[in-house]
mmCIF file of C-alpha atoms and ligand atoms in Angstrom:
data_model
loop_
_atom_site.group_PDB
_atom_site.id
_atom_site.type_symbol
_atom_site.label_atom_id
_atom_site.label_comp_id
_atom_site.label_asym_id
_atom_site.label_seq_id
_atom_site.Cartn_x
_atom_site.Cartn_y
_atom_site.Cartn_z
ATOM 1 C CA UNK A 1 -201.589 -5.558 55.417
ATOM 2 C CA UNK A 2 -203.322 -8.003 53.095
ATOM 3 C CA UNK A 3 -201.336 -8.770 50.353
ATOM 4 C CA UNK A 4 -203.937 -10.924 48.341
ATOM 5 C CA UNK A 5 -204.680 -8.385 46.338
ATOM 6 C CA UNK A 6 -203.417 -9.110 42.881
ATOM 7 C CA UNK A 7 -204.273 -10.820 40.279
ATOM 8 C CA UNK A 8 -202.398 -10.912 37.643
ATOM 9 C CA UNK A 9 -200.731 -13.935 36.141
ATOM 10 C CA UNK A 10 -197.313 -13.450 36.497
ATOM 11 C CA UNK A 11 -197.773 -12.749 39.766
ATOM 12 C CA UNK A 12 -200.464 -15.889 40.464
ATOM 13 C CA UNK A 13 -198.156 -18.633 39.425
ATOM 14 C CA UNK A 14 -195.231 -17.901 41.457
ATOM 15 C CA UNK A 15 -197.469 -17.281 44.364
ATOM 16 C CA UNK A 16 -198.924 -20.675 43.627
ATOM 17 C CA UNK A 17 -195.399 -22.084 43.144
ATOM 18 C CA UNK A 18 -194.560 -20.882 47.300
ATOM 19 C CA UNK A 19 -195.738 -22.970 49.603
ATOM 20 C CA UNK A 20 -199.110 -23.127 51.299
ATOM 21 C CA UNK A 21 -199.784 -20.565 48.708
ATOM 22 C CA UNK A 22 -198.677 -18.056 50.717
ATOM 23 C CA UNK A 23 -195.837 -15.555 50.615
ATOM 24 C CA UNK A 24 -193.158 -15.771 52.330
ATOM 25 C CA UNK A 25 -191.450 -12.199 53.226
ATOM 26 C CA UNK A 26 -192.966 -10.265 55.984
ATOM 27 C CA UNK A 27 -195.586 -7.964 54.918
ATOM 28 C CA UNK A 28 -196.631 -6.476 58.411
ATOM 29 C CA UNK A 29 -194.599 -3.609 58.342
ATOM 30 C CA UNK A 30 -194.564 -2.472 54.321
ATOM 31 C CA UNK A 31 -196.064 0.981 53.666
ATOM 32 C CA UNK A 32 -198.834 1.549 50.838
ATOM 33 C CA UNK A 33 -196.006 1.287 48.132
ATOM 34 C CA UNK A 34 -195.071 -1.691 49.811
ATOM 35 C CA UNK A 35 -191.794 -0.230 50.828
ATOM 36 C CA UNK A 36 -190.137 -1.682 54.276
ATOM 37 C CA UNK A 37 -187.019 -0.559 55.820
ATOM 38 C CA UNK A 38 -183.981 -2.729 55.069
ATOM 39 C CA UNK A 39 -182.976 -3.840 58.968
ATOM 40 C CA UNK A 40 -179.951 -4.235 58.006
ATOM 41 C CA UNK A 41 -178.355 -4.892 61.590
ATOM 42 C CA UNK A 42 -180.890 -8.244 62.043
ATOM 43 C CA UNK A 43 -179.395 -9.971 59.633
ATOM 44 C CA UNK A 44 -177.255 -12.947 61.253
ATOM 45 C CA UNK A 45 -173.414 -13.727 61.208
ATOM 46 C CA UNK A 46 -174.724 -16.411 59.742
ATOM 47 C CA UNK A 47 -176.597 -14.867 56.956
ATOM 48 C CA UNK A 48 -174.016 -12.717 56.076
ATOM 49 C CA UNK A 49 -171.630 -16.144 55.591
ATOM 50 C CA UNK A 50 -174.386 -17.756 53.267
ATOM 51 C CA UNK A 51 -174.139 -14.362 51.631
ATOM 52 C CA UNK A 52 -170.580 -14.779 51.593
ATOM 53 C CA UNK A 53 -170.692 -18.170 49.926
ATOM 54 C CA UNK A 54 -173.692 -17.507 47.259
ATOM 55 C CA UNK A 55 -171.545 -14.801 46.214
ATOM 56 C CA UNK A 56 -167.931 -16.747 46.016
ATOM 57 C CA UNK A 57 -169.810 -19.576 44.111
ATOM 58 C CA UNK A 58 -171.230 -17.182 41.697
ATOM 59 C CA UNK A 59 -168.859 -14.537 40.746
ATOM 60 C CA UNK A 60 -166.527 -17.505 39.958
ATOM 61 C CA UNK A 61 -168.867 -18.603 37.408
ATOM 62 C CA UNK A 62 -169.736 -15.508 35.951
ATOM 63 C CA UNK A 63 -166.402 -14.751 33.984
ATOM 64 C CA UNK A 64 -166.552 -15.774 30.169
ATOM 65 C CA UNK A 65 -170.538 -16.284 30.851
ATOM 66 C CA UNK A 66 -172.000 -13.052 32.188
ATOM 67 C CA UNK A 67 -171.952 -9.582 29.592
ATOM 68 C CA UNK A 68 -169.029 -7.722 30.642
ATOM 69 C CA UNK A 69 -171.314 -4.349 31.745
ATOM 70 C CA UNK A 70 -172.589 -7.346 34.246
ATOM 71 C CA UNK A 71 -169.446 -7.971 35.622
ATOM 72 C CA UNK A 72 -167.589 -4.432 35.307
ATOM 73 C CA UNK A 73 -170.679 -2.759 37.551
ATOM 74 C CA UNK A 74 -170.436 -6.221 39.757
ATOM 75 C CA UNK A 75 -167.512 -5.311 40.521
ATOM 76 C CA UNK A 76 -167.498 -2.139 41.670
ATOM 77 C CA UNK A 77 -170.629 -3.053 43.465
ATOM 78 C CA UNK A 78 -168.265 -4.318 46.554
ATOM 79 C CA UNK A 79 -170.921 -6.870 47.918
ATOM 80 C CA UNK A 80 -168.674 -9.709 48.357
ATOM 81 C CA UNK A 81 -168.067 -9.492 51.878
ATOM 82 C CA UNK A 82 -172.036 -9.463 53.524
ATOM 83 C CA UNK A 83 -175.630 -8.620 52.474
ATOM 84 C CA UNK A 84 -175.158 -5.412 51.296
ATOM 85 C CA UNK A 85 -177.086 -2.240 52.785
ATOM 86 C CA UNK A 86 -178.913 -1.256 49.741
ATOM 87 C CA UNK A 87 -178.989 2.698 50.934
ATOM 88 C CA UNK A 88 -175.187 2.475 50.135
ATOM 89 C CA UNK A 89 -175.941 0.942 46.679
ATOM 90 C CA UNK A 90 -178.701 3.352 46.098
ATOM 91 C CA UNK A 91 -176.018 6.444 46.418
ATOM 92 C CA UNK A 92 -173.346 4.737 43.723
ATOM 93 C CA UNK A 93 -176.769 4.434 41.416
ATOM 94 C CA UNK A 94 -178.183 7.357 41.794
ATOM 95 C CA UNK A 95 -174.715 9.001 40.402
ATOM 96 C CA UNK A 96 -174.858 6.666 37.591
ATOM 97 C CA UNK A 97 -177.830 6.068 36.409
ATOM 98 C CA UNK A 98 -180.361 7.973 38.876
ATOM 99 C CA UNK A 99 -181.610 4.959 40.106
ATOM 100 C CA UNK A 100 -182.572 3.791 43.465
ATOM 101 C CA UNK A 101 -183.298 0.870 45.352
ATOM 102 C CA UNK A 102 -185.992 -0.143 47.418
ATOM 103 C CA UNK A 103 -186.332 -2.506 49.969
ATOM 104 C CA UNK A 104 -189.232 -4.814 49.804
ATOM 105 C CA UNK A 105 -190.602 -7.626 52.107
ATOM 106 C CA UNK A 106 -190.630 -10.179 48.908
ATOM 107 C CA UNK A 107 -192.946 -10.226 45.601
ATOM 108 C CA UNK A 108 -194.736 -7.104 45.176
ATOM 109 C CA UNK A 109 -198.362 -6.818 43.317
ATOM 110 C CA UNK A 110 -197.880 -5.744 39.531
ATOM 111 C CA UNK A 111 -198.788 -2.177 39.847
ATOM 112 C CA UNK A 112 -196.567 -1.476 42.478
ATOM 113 C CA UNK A 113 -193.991 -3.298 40.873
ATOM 114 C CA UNK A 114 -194.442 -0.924 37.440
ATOM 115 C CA UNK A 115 -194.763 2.032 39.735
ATOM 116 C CA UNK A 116 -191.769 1.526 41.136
ATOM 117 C CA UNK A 117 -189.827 0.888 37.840
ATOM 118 C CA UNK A 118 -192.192 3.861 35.995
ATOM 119 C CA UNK A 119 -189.993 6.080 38.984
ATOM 120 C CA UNK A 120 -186.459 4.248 38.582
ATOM 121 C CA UNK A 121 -186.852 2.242 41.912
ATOM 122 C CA UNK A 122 -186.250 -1.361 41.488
ATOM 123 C CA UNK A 123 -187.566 -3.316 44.753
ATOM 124 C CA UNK A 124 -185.062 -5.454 46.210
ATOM 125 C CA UNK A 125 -186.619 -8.495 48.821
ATOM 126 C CA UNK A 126 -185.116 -7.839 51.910
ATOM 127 C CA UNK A 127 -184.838 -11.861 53.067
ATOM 128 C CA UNK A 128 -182.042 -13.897 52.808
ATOM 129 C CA UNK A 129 -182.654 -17.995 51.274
ATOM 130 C CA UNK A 130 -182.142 -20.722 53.962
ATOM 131 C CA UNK A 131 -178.672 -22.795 53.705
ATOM 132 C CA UNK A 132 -180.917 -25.828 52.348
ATOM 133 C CA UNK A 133 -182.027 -23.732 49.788
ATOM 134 C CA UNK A 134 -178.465 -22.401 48.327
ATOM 135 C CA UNK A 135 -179.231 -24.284 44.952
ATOM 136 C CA UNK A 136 -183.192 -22.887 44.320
ATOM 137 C CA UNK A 137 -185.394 -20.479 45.622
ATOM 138 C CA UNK A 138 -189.183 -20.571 44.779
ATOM 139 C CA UNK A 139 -189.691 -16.645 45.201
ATOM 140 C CA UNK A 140 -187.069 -14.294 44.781
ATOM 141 C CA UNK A 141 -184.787 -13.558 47.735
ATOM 142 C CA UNK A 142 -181.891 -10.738 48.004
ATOM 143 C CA UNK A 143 -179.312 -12.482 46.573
ATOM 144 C CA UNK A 144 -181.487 -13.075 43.170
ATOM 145 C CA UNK A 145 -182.585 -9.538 43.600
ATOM 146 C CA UNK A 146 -179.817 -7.788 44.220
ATOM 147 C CA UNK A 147 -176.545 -9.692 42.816
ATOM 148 C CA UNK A 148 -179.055 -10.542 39.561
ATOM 149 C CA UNK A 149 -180.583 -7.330 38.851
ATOM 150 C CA UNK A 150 -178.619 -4.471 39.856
ATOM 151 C CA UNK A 151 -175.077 -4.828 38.025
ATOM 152 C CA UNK A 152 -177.064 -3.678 34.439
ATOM 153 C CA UNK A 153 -178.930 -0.621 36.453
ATOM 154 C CA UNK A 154 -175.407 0.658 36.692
ATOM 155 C CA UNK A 155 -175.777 0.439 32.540
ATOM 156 C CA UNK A 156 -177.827 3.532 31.287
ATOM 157 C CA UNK A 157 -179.578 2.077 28.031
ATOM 158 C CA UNK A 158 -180.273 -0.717 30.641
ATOM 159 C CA UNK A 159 -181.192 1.183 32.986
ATOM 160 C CA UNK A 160 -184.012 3.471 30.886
ATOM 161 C CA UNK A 161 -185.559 0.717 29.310
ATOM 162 C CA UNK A 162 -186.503 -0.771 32.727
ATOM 163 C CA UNK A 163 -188.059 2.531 33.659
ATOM 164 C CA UNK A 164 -189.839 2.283 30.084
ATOM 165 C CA UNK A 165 -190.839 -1.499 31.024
ATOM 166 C CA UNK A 166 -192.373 0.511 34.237
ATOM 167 C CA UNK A 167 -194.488 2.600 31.696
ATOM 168 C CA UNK A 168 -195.467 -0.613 29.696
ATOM 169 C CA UNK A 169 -196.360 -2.653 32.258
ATOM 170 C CA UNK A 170 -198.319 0.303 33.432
ATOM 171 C CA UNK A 171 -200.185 0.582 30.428
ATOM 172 C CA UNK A 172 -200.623 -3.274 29.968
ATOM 173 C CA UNK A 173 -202.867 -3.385 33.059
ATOM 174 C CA UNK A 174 -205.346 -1.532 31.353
ATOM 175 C CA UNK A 175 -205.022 -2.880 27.994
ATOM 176 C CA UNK A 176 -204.552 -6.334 29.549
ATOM 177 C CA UNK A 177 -201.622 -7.019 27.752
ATOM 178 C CA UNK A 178 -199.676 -8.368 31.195
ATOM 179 C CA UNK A 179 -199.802 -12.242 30.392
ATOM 180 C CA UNK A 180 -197.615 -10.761 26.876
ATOM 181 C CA UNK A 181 -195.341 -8.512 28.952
ATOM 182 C CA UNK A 182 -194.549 -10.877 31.234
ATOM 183 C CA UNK A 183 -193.133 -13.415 28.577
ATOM 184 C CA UNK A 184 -190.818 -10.583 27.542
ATOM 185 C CA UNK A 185 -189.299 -9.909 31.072
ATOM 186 C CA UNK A 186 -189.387 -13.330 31.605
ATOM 187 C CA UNK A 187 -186.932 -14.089 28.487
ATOM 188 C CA UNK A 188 -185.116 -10.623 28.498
ATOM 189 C CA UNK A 189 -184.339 -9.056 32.230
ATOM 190 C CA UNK A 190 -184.097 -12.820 33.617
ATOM 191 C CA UNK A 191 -183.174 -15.011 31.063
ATOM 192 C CA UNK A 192 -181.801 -13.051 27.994
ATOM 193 C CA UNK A 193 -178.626 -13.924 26.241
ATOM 194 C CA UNK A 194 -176.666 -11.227 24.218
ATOM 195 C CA UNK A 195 -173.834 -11.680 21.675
ATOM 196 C CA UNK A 196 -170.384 -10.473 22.367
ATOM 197 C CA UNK A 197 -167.183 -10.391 20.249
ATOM 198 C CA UNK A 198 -166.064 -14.178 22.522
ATOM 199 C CA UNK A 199 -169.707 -15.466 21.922
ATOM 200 C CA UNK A 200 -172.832 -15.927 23.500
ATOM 201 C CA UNK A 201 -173.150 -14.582 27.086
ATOM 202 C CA UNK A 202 -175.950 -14.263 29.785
ATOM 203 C CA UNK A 203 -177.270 -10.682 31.437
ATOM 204 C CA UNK A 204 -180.694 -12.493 32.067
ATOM 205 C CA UNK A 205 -180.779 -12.126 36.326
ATOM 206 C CA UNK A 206 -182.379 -15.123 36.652
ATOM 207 C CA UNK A 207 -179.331 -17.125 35.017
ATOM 208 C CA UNK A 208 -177.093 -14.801 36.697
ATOM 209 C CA UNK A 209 -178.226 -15.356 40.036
ATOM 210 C CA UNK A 210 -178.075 -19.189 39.386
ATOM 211 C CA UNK A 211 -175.220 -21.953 39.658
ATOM 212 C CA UNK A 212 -176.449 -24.194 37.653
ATOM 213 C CA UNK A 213 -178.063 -22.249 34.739
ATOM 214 C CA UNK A 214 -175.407 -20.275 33.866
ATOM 215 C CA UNK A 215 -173.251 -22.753 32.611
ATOM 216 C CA UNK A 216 -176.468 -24.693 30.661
ATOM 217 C CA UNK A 217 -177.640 -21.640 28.740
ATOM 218 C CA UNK A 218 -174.405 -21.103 27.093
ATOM 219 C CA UNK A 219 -173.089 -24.666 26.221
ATOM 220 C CA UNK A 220 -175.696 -26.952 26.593
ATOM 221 C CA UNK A 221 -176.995 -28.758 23.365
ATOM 222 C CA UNK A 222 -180.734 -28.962 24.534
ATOM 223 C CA UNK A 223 -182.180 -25.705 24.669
ATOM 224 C CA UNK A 224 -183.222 -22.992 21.977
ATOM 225 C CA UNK A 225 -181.135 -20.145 21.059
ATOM 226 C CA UNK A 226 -182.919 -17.478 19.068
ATOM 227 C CA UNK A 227 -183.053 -14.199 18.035
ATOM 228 C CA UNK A 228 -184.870 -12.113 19.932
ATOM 229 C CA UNK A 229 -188.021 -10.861 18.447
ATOM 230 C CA UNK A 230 -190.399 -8.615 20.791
ATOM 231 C CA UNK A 231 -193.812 -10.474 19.082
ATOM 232 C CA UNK A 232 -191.956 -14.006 18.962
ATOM 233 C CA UNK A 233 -190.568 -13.661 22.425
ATOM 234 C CA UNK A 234 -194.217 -12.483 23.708
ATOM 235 C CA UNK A 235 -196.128 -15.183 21.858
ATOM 236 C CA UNK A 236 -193.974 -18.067 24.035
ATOM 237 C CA UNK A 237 -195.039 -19.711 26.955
ATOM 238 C CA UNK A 238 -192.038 -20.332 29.904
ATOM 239 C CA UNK A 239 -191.279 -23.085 32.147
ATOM 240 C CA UNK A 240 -190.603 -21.320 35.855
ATOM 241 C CA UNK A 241 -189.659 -24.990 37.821
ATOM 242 C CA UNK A 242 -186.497 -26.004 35.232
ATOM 243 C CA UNK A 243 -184.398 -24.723 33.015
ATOM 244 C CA UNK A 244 -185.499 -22.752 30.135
ATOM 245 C CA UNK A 245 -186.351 -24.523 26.920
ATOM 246 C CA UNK A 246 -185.602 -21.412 24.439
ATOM 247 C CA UNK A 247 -183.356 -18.404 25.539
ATOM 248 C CA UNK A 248 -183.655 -15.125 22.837
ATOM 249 C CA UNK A 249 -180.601 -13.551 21.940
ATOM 250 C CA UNK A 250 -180.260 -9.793 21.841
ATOM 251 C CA UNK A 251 -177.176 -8.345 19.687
ATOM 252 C CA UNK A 252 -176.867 -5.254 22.102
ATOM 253 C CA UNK A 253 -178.825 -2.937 24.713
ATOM 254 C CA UNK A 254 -180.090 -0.774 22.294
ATOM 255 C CA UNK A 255 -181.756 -3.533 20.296
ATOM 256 C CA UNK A 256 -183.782 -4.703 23.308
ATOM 257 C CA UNK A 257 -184.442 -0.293 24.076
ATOM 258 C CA UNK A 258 -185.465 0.131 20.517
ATOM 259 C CA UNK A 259 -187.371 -2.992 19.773
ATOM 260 C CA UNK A 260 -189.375 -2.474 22.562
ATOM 261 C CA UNK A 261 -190.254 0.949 22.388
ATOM 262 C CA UNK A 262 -193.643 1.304 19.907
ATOM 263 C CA UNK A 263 -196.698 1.398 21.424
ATOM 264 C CA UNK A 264 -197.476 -2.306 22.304
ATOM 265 C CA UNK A 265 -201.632 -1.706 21.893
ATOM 266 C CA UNK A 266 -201.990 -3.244 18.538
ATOM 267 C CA UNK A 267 -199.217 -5.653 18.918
ATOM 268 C CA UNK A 268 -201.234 -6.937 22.192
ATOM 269 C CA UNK A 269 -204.632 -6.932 20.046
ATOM 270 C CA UNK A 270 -202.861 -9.125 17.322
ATOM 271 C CA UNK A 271 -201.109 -11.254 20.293
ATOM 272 C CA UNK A 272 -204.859 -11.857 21.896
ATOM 273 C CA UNK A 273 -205.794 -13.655 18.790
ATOM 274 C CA UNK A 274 -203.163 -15.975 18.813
ATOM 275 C CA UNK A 275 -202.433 -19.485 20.586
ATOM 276 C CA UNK A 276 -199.559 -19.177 22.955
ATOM 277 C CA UNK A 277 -196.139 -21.206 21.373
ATOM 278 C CA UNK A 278 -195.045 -23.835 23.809
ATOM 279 C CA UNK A 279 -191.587 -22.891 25.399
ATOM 280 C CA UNK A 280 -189.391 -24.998 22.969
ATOM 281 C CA UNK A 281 -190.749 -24.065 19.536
ATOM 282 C CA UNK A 282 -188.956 -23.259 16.659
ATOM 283 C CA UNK A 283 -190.621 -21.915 14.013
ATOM 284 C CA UNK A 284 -189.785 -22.542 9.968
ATOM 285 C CA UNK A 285 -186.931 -20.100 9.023
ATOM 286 C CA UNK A 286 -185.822 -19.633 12.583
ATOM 287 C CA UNK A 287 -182.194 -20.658 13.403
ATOM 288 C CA UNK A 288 -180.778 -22.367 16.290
ATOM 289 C CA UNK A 289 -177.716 -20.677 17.159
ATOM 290 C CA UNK A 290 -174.932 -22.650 18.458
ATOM 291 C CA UNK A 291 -174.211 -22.843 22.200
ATOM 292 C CA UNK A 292 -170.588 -22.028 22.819
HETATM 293 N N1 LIG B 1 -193.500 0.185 24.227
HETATM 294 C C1 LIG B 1 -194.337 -0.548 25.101
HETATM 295 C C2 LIG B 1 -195.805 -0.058 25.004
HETATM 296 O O1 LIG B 1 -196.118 0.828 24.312
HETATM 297 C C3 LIG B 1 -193.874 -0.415 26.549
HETATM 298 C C4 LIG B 1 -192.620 -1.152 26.854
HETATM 299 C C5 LIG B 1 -191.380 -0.544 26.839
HETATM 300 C C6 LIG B 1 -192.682 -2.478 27.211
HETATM 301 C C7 LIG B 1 -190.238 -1.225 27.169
HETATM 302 C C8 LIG B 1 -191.548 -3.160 27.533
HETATM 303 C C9 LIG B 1 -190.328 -2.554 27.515
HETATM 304 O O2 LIG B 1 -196.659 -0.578 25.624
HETATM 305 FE FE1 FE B 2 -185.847 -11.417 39.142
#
């Protein structure tokens, strides 16, 4: 199948970030929704002990950093042992939240990505990163997918507004609104910070899924820490090769359900207008808030 077939921004700069600007899963065998079958029995011994070891490395880090619906679901995920069968996932989700998973040969085009979302299916790439690559991954592998992303679908605000995200992105195609859409996912569902009682912690699954990153969001002096704000968040422009210069801060799940849910139309008008804020603005009257 020819995958070259999107062309969205979001979806453009990683594929320009991959090398030879190619992808890398394989696409050969995806049906129209870009749906493969998760072979689960090809993956290596080998594999399944890098598995083994992303996992150790990061569910040690994730106490005291990661929101505790993060690591309760984690938990009773029971992936530490090998890369998980996501069918076996899918059942535990469906009873919680209704939610499914989807096995997927890597980055999927926008549409089917909102589709899928719009229908409570989150795609999860079927490949595994290379030992060399245990630190960074250009594109998304399982272990970013899966150990990132799927603890909060156990979570049911969580988990309804990703299907509303679905909806938006859905709608943002035709009201090209994507480049503003993306900057929200980008600083909620992979890097977002949200308060607790203890402090600041991280349910973004892009800091989740990441050894270094998890630690620097939380205590490092460098970055931004603000409030989250749906318009401020979608006016900011992101780095995707370091760390983040700015993470927003949600107070709670229904914050990030509510604030998101008016129609986006004239916000995107409004947003169309305006220069994009480089990634480590802050604005007069904003407030820094203190790592922990
Ligand atoms: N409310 C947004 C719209 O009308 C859709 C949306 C919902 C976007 C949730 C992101 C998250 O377009
Ligand atoms: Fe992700």
């Amino acid at each position: 199948m020819n995958t070259a077939v999107d062309q969205s921004d979001f979806f453009k700069t990683l594929k320009e970030k991959s090398d030879g600007g190619t992808l890398r899963g394989d696409y050969s065998q995806c049906d129209e929704h870009y749906v493969v079958k998760q072979d689960w029995s090809a993956y290596t011994p080998e594999q399944h002990a890098l598995w083994r070891r992303l996992y150790q490395r990061q569910a040690k880090l994730v106490p005291g950093r990661a929101c505790d619906v993060f690591i309760d679901s984690l938990a009773k995920m029971n992936a530490a042992a090998e890369i998980p069968r996501l069918d076996r996932t899918t059942e535990a989700l469906r009873r919680a939240t209704g939610w499914e998973l989807v096995a997927v040969p890597g980055l999927v085009p926008d549409l089917t990505f909102f589709e899928h979302l719009a229908n409570r299916r989150f795609p999860v790439t079927v490949w595994l990163r290379e030992p060399h690559e245990f630190d960074y991954i250009v594109e998304p592998d399982v272990f970013h997918d899966f150990f990132g992303h799927v603890p909060l679908l156990f979570n049911p605000v969580f988990a309804d507004h990703m299907q509303q995200y679905g909806e938006g992105g859905l709608k943002a195609l035709k009201l090209d609104g994507l480049t503003f859409l993306a900057r929200l996912y980008w600083y909620t569902v992979e890097f977002g910070l949200i308060q607790s009682p203890q402090g600041l912690r991280a349910y973004g699954a892009g800091i989740l899924s990441s050894g270094g990153e998890i630690e620097y969001c939380l205590t490092s002096p460098h970055p931004r820490r603000i409030a989250f704000d749906a318009e401020r968040v979608m006016r900011t422009l992101y780095k995707i090769d370091s760390y983040q210069e700015t993470y927003f801060v949600i107070r709670d799940f229904h914050q990030l359900f509510e604030e998101t849910a008016p129609d986006f139309a004239p916000l995107y008008e409004r947003l169309k207008l305006q220069q994009a804020l480089p990634a480590n603005s802050l604005l007069p009257g904003e407030v820094n808030l203190p790592p922990n």
